[in-house]
Amino acid sequence: MKKTNKLGVNTICTHVGEIKDEQFKGAISPIYMSTSYQFYDVDVKRYPRYFNTPNQEALCKKIAALEKTEAGLIFGSGMAAISTTMLAFLQKGDHVVLQETLYGGTYNFVVEEFDKFGIEYSFTKSLKIEDFKTEVKENTKVIFIETPSNPLLKIVDLNAVSELAKANGIITMIDNTFASPINQTPVDFGIDIMIHSATKYMGGHSDILAGAVAASEIHVERIWNLAKNLGGSLSDFTVWMLERSMKTMSLRVKHQSENALKMATYLEGNSKIAKVYYPGLTSHEDHELAKKQMKAFGGMLSFELVEGIDAMDFQRNLLLIKPSMSLAGVESTLLSPSQTSHALLSPEEREKQGIKDGLIRFSVGIEEVEDLIADIEQALEK
Ligand SMILES: *Cc1c(COP(=O)(O)O)cnc(C)c1O
């Protein structure tokens, strides 16, 4: 295959990293489930937990090509990717700056585990770059961001964060799950390491749990050195399923982003909706920044119901859209952050973060948007 960075995104999704079936000339990658490979007369000693089976290596190429990096790694979950990557770059006495709002699992990993490793951490007061600057210390080794953020879809300035980091010799990591590499390639803005819950847009069908990392060879090698010890690799069958899913990722995400923009526009004009959070709306506080660093604005949005409409009643009345956890499937799903991701916070803390009881996070699927709107209309009527 010729140089992958010349190929268009749908071609990368479909073809990069595919394994040629030399034996039977089949059109798709064969699946290699072996956990035992010959040890002599081979270039590589292969073993699934070394992250180097044929299917793992092949899919890493697709992920790296999509994120425009030299290398990639695939993990058993998004959290395996996040935890391994952070621990690969942080040791006793180091400090990490984390943005104010992070995926709940990432937040828990930091506050529950870092003390025992002697790793210091600070969360920023807001997503503004000044608040990142304030937290940087002499021993800061990593800045960790996640944009768009969950659930209010706030945007962090990628360029500003990478400049701040480079000026201080700090590594930058982004959880790029919400945007997916289709809508945002942070390496273009100087970010070092991209991390994904591949459970979401890469998988896209709510049936795969996986994680991914993309970065330079040097950074990926450092992550790999720890990854093989921690053992968070993904089964080759699921790797193969993920390759299959990723062939349609660009088609799915593009359509989801279009649907989400239409949905956000509709919701903004509905008198029963108090507020809509979507970076693609001109009313969004970070719209200009989002336009600079995102190709489209993604399939995730949030909205608040007006007082007097109960969020749980509304969700129970839906017929098509599924009130369920997780996100990014081809089917539309929604949930109440106050009942799920932010349930453990006190009502005061939720209020402070802008998470009202009437707030609903919406993962827009690939259905016809007219049908989704009709479902919302009938649920609001009841
Ligand atoms: C789901 C998710 C994760 C965690 O991924 P798992 O695959 O569930 O381990 C991390 N970050 C974001 C933004 C997510 O949505």
Short mmCIF file of C-alpha atoms and ligand atoms in Angstrom, two decimals:
data_model
loop_
_atom_site.label_atom_id
_atom_site.label_comp_id
_atom_site.label_asym_id
_atom_site.label_seq_id
_atom_site.Cartn_x
_atom_site.Cartn_y
_atom_site.Cartn_z
CA MET A 1 0.00 0.00 0.00
CA LYS A 2 1.31 3.45 -0.86
CA LYS A 3 1.88 6.12 1.76
CA THR A 4 -1.24 6.12 3.88
CA ASN A 5 -1.28 9.83 4.66
CA LYS A 6 -2.10 10.49 1.00
CA LEU A 7 -5.28 8.45 1.13
CA GLY A 8 -8.73 9.88 1.80
CA VAL A 9 -10.44 9.08 5.06
CA ASN A 10 -12.97 6.56 3.71
CA THR A 11 -10.16 4.71 1.93
CA ILE A 12 -8.16 4.59 5.15
CA CYS A 13 -11.19 3.27 7.03
CA THR A 14 -11.83 0.59 4.42
CA HIS A 15 -8.32 -0.53 3.49
CA VAL A 16 -5.38 0.60 5.58
CA GLY A 17 -3.92 -2.25 7.59
CA GLU A 18 -5.97 -4.98 5.94
CA ILE A 19 -4.26 -8.38 5.91
CA LYS A 20 -4.04 -9.94 2.45
CA ASP A 21 -5.50 -13.43 2.35
CA GLU A 22 -2.64 -15.00 0.37
CA GLN A 23 -3.92 -18.51 0.85
CA PHE A 24 -7.51 -18.27 -0.36
CA LYS A 25 -7.64 -14.77 -1.88
CA GLY A 26 -10.59 -13.71 0.22
CA ALA A 27 -11.55 -10.04 0.15
CA ILE A 28 -11.23 -9.32 3.86
CA SER A 29 -8.58 -9.79 6.52
CA PRO A 30 -8.33 -13.34 7.82
CA ILE A 31 -8.49 -13.67 11.58
CA TYR A 32 -5.54 -15.15 13.47
CA MET A 33 -6.63 -16.40 16.87
CA SER A 34 -3.39 -18.17 17.75
CA THR A 35 -1.93 -17.58 21.20
CA SER A 36 1.13 -19.62 20.27
CA TYR A 37 3.61 -18.78 17.51
CA GLN A 38 6.88 -20.40 16.45
CA PHE A 39 9.86 -18.92 18.29
CA TYR A 40 12.70 -19.48 15.80
CA ASP A 41 13.25 -18.24 12.22
CA VAL A 42 10.71 -15.45 12.77
CA ASP A 43 11.08 -11.63 12.70
CA VAL A 44 8.84 -11.09 15.69
CA LYS A 45 8.05 -13.29 18.66
CA ARG A 46 4.29 -12.99 18.66
CA TYR A 47 1.91 -13.31 21.59
CA PRO A 48 -1.45 -11.57 22.10
CA ARG A 49 -0.36 -9.86 25.33
CA TYR A 50 2.66 -8.43 23.49
CA PHE A 51 0.10 -6.53 21.37
CA ASN A 52 1.72 -7.94 18.22
CA THR A 53 -0.52 -10.56 16.66
CA PRO A 54 -1.17 -10.08 12.93
CA ASN A 55 -4.67 -8.69 13.51
CA GLN A 56 -3.54 -6.32 16.27
CA GLU A 57 -0.64 -4.98 14.21
CA ALA A 58 -2.86 -4.52 11.17
CA LEU A 59 -5.57 -2.58 13.00
CA CYS A 60 -2.97 -0.36 14.69
CA LYS A 61 -2.00 0.82 11.20
CA LYS A 62 -5.56 1.92 10.49
CA ILE A 63 -5.80 3.79 13.79
CA ALA A 64 -2.43 5.48 13.28
CA ALA A 65 -3.38 6.49 9.72
CA LEU A 66 -6.65 8.02 10.92
CA GLU A 67 -4.90 10.00 13.66
CA LYS A 68 -2.01 10.85 11.29
CA THR A 69 0.58 9.40 13.65
CA GLU A 70 3.45 6.94 13.18
CA ALA A 71 2.06 4.22 15.40
CA GLY A 72 -0.87 2.95 17.42
CA LEU A 73 -1.86 0.37 20.03
CA ILE A 74 -5.17 -1.37 20.72
CA PHE A 75 -6.36 -2.20 24.23
CA GLY A 76 -9.04 -4.27 25.91
CA SER A 77 -10.95 -1.12 26.94
CA GLY A 78 -10.76 2.64 26.79
CA MET A 79 -9.76 2.67 30.45
CA ALA A 80 -6.92 0.18 29.80
CA ALA A 81 -5.65 2.60 27.14
CA ILE A 82 -6.02 5.64 29.41
CA SER A 83 -4.53 4.10 32.54
CA THR A 84 -1.61 2.44 30.75
CA THR A 85 -0.76 5.59 28.81
CA MET A 86 -0.84 7.85 31.86
CA LEU A 87 1.23 5.47 33.97
CA ALA A 88 3.76 5.06 31.15
CA PHE A 89 4.62 8.77 31.40
CA LEU A 90 4.20 9.41 35.12
CA GLN A 91 6.21 8.18 38.04
CA LYS A 92 6.68 8.91 41.72
CA GLY A 93 7.12 12.63 42.30
CA ASP A 94 5.70 13.65 38.91
CA HIS A 95 2.70 15.93 38.50
CA VAL A 96 -0.10 15.87 35.95
CA VAL A 97 -2.53 18.67 35.05
CA LEU A 98 -6.00 17.36 34.20
CA GLN A 99 -8.86 19.35 32.83
CA GLU A 100 -11.80 20.16 35.09
CA THR A 101 -14.37 17.83 33.52
CA LEU A 102 -13.22 14.37 32.49
CA TYR A 103 -14.90 11.07 31.72
CA GLY A 104 -15.95 9.59 35.09
CA GLY A 105 -13.72 6.52 34.78
CA THR A 106 -10.66 8.66 34.11
CA TYR A 107 -11.49 10.88 37.08
CA ASN A 108 -11.90 7.84 39.34
CA PHE A 109 -8.65 6.31 38.13
CA VAL A 110 -6.77 9.48 39.05
CA VAL A 111 -8.33 10.20 42.43
CA GLU A 112 -8.48 6.56 43.55
CA GLU A 113 -5.10 5.31 42.34
CA PHE A 114 -2.52 8.09 41.94
CA ASP A 115 -1.77 8.58 45.65
CA LYS A 116 -0.45 5.05 45.97
CA PHE A 117 1.99 5.67 43.10
CA GLY A 118 3.08 9.01 44.61
CA ILE A 119 1.88 10.86 41.50
CA GLU A 120 0.62 14.41 42.12
CA TYR A 121 -2.29 15.85 40.19
CA SER A 122 -4.33 19.03 39.83
CA PHE A 123 -7.59 19.69 38.06
CA THR A 124 -8.02 23.01 36.28
CA LYS A 125 -10.68 25.48 37.52
CA SER A 126 -12.11 25.86 34.02
CA LEU A 127 -11.27 24.85 30.47
CA LYS A 128 -9.68 28.23 29.70
CA ILE A 129 -5.97 28.14 28.91
CA GLU A 130 -5.13 30.56 31.77
CA ASP A 131 -6.39 27.94 34.20
CA PHE A 132 -4.12 25.32 32.68
CA LYS A 133 -1.16 27.72 33.02
CA THR A 134 -1.87 28.28 36.71
CA GLU A 135 -1.68 24.57 37.45
CA VAL A 136 1.63 23.87 35.70
CA LYS A 137 4.44 23.22 38.18
CA GLU A 138 8.15 22.43 38.06
CA ASN A 139 7.43 18.68 38.13
CA THR A 140 4.50 18.67 35.67
CA LYS A 141 5.11 15.91 33.11
CA VAL A 142 1.71 15.50 31.49
CA ILE A 143 -1.32 17.61 30.56
CA PHE A 144 -4.42 15.50 30.00
CA ILE A 145 -7.45 16.92 28.17
CA GLU A 146 -10.77 15.71 26.74
CA THR A 147 -12.56 17.85 24.16
CA PRO A 148 -15.47 18.12 23.48
CA SER A 149 -16.13 17.52 27.17
CA ASN A 150 -18.81 15.34 28.71
CA PRO A 151 -21.69 16.19 29.10
CA LEU A 152 -21.73 19.92 28.28
CA LEU A 153 -19.61 19.71 25.10
CA LYS A 154 -17.19 22.45 26.13
CA ILE A 155 -14.13 22.89 23.95
CA VAL A 156 -10.48 23.07 24.99
CA ASP A 157 -8.07 25.06 22.80
CA LEU A 158 -5.74 22.37 21.39
CA ASN A 159 -3.19 24.81 19.98
CA ALA A 160 -2.94 26.76 23.21
CA VAL A 161 -2.55 23.61 25.32
CA SER A 162 0.17 22.19 23.08
CA GLU A 163 2.06 25.51 23.07
CA LEU A 164 1.91 25.70 26.84
CA ALA A 165 3.14 22.11 27.09
CA LYS A 166 5.96 22.49 24.55
CA ALA A 167 7.24 25.61 26.30
CA ASN A 168 7.54 23.56 29.50
CA GLY A 169 8.71 20.20 28.17
CA ILE A 170 5.38 18.56 28.99
CA ILE A 171 3.69 15.66 27.13
CA THR A 172 0.08 16.26 26.05
CA MET A 173 -2.58 13.55 25.99
CA ILE A 174 -6.12 13.86 24.71
CA ASP A 175 -9.11 11.64 25.16
CA ASN A 176 -10.39 12.04 21.59
CA THR A 177 -13.34 9.70 21.99
CA PHE A 178 -16.19 12.19 21.59
CA ALA A 179 -14.89 13.77 18.38
CA SER A 180 -13.38 10.59 16.90
CA PRO A 181 -10.50 10.94 14.41
CA ILE A 182 -13.10 11.67 11.74
CA ASN A 183 -13.96 15.04 13.27
CA GLN A 184 -10.74 15.95 15.06
CA THR A 185 -7.08 15.05 14.53
CA PRO A 186 -5.32 16.70 17.49
CA VAL A 187 -1.83 15.96 16.16
CA ASP A 188 -2.49 18.77 13.64
CA PHE A 189 -2.54 21.12 16.62
CA GLY A 190 0.58 19.71 18.27
CA ILE A 191 -1.00 17.25 20.73
CA ASP A 192 1.32 14.28 21.38
CA ILE A 193 -0.87 11.32 22.30
CA MET A 194 -4.43 10.54 21.23
CA ILE A 195 -6.48 8.06 23.27
CA HIS A 196 -9.85 6.52 22.44
CA SER A 197 -12.50 4.46 23.99
CA ALA A 198 -12.93 2.39 20.82
CA THR A 199 -16.11 1.15 22.50
CA LYS A 200 -17.68 4.33 21.13
CA TYR A 201 -17.37 5.68 17.57
CA MET A 202 -14.68 3.24 16.40
CA GLY A 203 -16.87 0.28 17.39
CA GLY A 204 -20.07 2.18 16.70
CA HIS A 205 -22.57 -0.66 17.17
CA SER A 206 -22.72 -0.92 20.97
CA ASP A 207 -21.21 -4.41 20.89
CA ILE A 208 -17.44 -3.99 21.32
CA LEU A 209 -15.42 -2.92 24.36
CA ALA A 210 -11.98 -1.69 23.30
CA GLY A 211 -9.45 1.11 23.56
CA ALA A 212 -6.84 2.68 21.30
CA VAL A 213 -3.81 4.95 21.43
CA ALA A 214 -2.08 6.78 18.57
CA ALA A 215 1.23 8.64 18.80
CA SER A 216 4.82 8.73 17.53
CA GLU A 217 6.84 5.48 17.44
CA ILE A 218 8.85 6.60 20.46
CA HIS A 219 5.82 7.37 22.58
CA VAL A 220 4.00 4.20 21.53
CA GLU A 221 7.06 2.11 22.37
CA ARG A 222 7.13 3.62 25.84
CA ILE A 223 3.43 2.83 26.32
CA TRP A 224 3.96 -0.70 24.93
CA ASN A 225 6.74 -1.35 27.45
CA LEU A 226 4.25 -0.90 30.29
CA ALA A 227 1.26 -2.33 28.40
CA LYS A 228 2.84 -5.78 28.03
CA ASN A 229 3.36 -5.86 31.81
CA LEU A 230 -0.11 -4.65 32.70
CA GLY A 231 -1.67 -7.02 30.18
CA GLY A 232 -4.63 -5.03 28.89
CA SER A 233 -4.63 -6.36 25.33
CA LEU A 234 -7.73 -7.09 23.26
CA SER A 235 -8.81 -10.53 22.04
CA ASP A 236 -8.05 -11.02 18.35
CA PHE A 237 -11.63 -11.86 17.58
CA THR A 238 -12.69 -8.47 18.91
CA VAL A 239 -9.79 -6.81 17.10
CA TRP A 240 -11.14 -8.30 13.89
CA MET A 241 -14.68 -7.13 14.75
CA LEU A 242 -13.30 -3.66 15.39
CA GLU A 243 -11.54 -3.61 12.02
CA ARG A 244 -14.87 -4.48 10.41
CA SER A 245 -16.64 -1.72 12.32
CA MET A 246 -14.07 0.89 11.47
CA LYS A 247 -14.59 0.40 7.75
CA THR A 248 -17.82 2.38 8.09
CA MET A 249 -16.68 4.79 10.80
CA SER A 250 -16.39 7.83 8.58
CA LEU A 251 -19.80 7.19 6.97
CA ARG A 252 -21.40 6.71 10.36
CA VAL A 253 -19.78 9.64 12.12
CA LYS A 254 -20.41 12.01 9.25
CA HIS A 255 -24.09 11.12 9.21
CA GLN A 256 -24.32 11.26 13.01
CA SER A 257 -22.74 14.73 12.97
CA GLU A 258 -25.24 15.93 10.36
CA ASN A 259 -28.12 14.47 12.34
CA ALA A 260 -26.84 16.04 15.56
CA LEU A 261 -26.63 19.50 13.98
CA LYS A 262 -30.19 19.18 12.67
CA MET A 263 -31.37 17.86 16.02
CA ALA A 264 -29.62 20.63 17.97
CA THR A 265 -31.17 23.26 15.69
CA TYR A 266 -34.62 21.72 16.14
CA LEU A 267 -34.26 21.48 19.94
CA GLU A 268 -33.08 25.08 20.17
CA GLY A 269 -36.33 26.18 18.52
CA ASN A 270 -38.56 24.06 20.79
CA SER A 271 -40.24 26.01 23.63
CA LYS A 272 -40.13 22.95 25.93
CA ILE A 273 -36.34 22.90 25.76
CA ALA A 274 -34.59 25.43 28.01
CA LYS A 275 -31.07 25.13 26.62
CA VAL A 276 -29.09 23.16 24.04
CA TYR A 277 -25.37 22.44 24.25
CA TYR A 278 -23.82 21.61 20.88
CA PRO A 279 -20.54 23.06 19.60
CA GLY A 280 -22.01 23.31 16.10
CA LEU A 281 -24.58 25.91 17.19
CA THR A 282 -23.56 29.57 16.91
CA SER A 283 -25.12 30.01 20.38
CA HIS A 284 -22.49 27.66 21.87
CA GLU A 285 -19.88 29.60 23.87
CA ASP A 286 -16.97 27.80 22.15
CA HIS A 287 -18.42 27.64 18.62
CA GLU A 288 -15.60 29.65 17.00
CA LEU A 289 -12.93 27.54 18.65
CA ALA A 290 -14.74 24.33 17.69
CA LYS A 291 -14.84 25.54 14.07
CA LYS A 292 -11.07 26.00 14.13
CA GLN A 293 -10.18 22.55 15.38
CA MET A 294 -13.05 20.25 14.38
CA LYS A 295 -14.12 19.17 10.90
CA ALA A 296 -17.72 18.60 12.00
CA PHE A 297 -19.11 18.89 15.51
CA GLY A 298 -19.85 15.28 16.30
CA GLY A 299 -22.87 13.21 17.24
CA MET A 300 -23.09 14.22 20.90
CA LEU A 301 -25.25 17.01 22.30
CA SER A 302 -27.00 17.87 25.56
CA PHE A 303 -30.19 19.73 26.35
CA GLU A 304 -32.17 20.91 29.35
CA LEU A 305 -35.91 20.46 29.60
CA VAL A 306 -37.90 23.44 30.86
CA GLU A 307 -39.00 23.26 34.50
CA GLY A 308 -42.23 21.31 34.87
CA ILE A 309 -41.24 18.51 32.48
CA ASP A 310 -39.77 15.60 34.39
CA ALA A 311 -36.65 14.19 32.73
CA MET A 312 -37.46 10.61 33.71
CA ASP A 313 -41.07 10.85 32.48
CA PHE A 314 -39.83 12.24 29.19
CA GLN A 315 -37.33 9.42 28.73
CA ARG A 316 -39.85 6.72 29.66
CA ASN A 317 -42.21 8.07 27.00
CA LEU A 318 -39.74 7.68 24.13
CA LEU A 319 -40.56 4.92 21.67
CA LEU A 320 -37.59 4.92 19.32
CA ILE A 321 -34.70 6.62 21.11
CA LYS A 322 -33.29 4.37 23.82
CA PRO A 323 -32.61 5.74 27.29
CA SER A 324 -29.43 3.79 27.93
CA MET A 325 -25.87 4.30 29.01
CA SER A 326 -22.82 4.62 26.85
CA LEU A 327 -22.84 6.36 23.48
CA ALA A 328 -21.85 6.53 19.84
CA GLY A 329 -23.82 3.56 18.53
CA VAL A 330 -25.68 3.69 15.22
CA GLU A 331 -28.84 3.82 17.35
CA SER A 332 -29.79 7.02 19.17
CA THR A 333 -29.49 6.83 22.94
CA LEU A 334 -29.84 9.34 25.72
CA LEU A 335 -29.46 9.54 29.47
CA SER A 336 -29.65 11.78 32.52
CA PRO A 337 -26.12 12.59 33.70
CA SER A 338 -27.55 13.35 37.17
CA GLN A 339 -28.68 9.68 37.37
CA THR A 340 -25.63 8.10 35.76
CA SER A 341 -22.16 9.60 35.22
CA HIS A 342 -22.67 12.31 37.86
CA ALA A 343 -24.93 10.41 40.27
CA LEU A 344 -22.28 10.18 42.98
CA LEU A 345 -21.78 13.96 43.19
CA SER A 346 -23.82 16.00 45.67
CA PRO A 347 -26.65 18.11 44.16
CA GLU A 348 -24.58 21.24 45.04
CA GLU A 349 -21.51 19.91 43.22
CA ARG A 350 -23.65 19.01 40.20
CA GLU A 351 -25.18 22.49 40.22
CA LYS A 352 -21.66 23.97 40.30
CA GLN A 353 -20.69 21.91 37.24
CA GLY A 354 -23.86 22.99 35.43
CA ILE A 355 -25.47 19.52 35.54
CA LYS A 356 -29.15 20.10 36.30
CA ASP A 357 -31.65 17.30 36.91
CA GLY A 358 -33.38 18.24 33.65
CA LEU A 359 -30.15 17.89 31.65
CA ILE A 360 -30.18 15.10 29.07
CA ARG A 361 -27.17 13.88 27.11
CA PHE A 362 -28.07 12.73 23.63
CA SER A 363 -25.97 10.42 21.45
CA VAL A 364 -27.49 10.92 18.01
CA GLY A 365 -27.55 7.85 15.78
CA ILE A 366 -27.85 7.29 12.05
CA GLU A 367 -31.67 7.06 11.89
CA GLU A 368 -33.69 9.50 9.79
CA VAL A 369 -33.64 12.68 11.82
CA GLU A 370 -37.36 13.31 11.11
CA ASP A 371 -38.20 10.07 12.95
CA LEU A 372 -36.06 11.07 15.91
CA ILE A 373 -37.73 14.48 16.08
CA ALA A 374 -41.19 12.88 15.87
CA ASP A 375 -40.26 10.61 18.79
CA ILE A 376 -39.17 13.58 20.90
CA GLU A 377 -42.32 15.53 20.00
CA GLN A 378 -44.64 12.70 21.08
CA ALA A 379 -42.69 12.14 24.32
CA LEU A 380 -42.90 15.85 25.17
CA GLU A 381 -46.65 15.87 24.41
CA LYS A 382 -47.45 13.11 26.92
C1 LIG B 1 -16.48 5.40 27.48
C2 LIG B 1 -15.41 6.39 27.61
C3 LIG B 1 -14.17 6.05 28.19
C4 LIG B 1 -13.89 4.70 28.78
O1 LIG B 1 -13.88 3.72 27.82
P1 LIG B 1 -14.21 2.16 28.11
O2 LIG B 1 -14.08 1.56 26.78
O3 LIG B 1 -15.57 2.11 28.71
O4 LIG B 1 -13.18 1.67 29.09
C5 LIG B 1 -13.20 7.04 28.23
N1 LIG B 1 -13.42 8.27 27.76
C6 LIG B 1 -14.59 8.64 27.22
C7 LIG B 1 -14.77 10.02 26.73
C8 LIG B 1 -15.63 7.71 27.13
O5 LIG B 1 -16.80 8.08 26.59
#
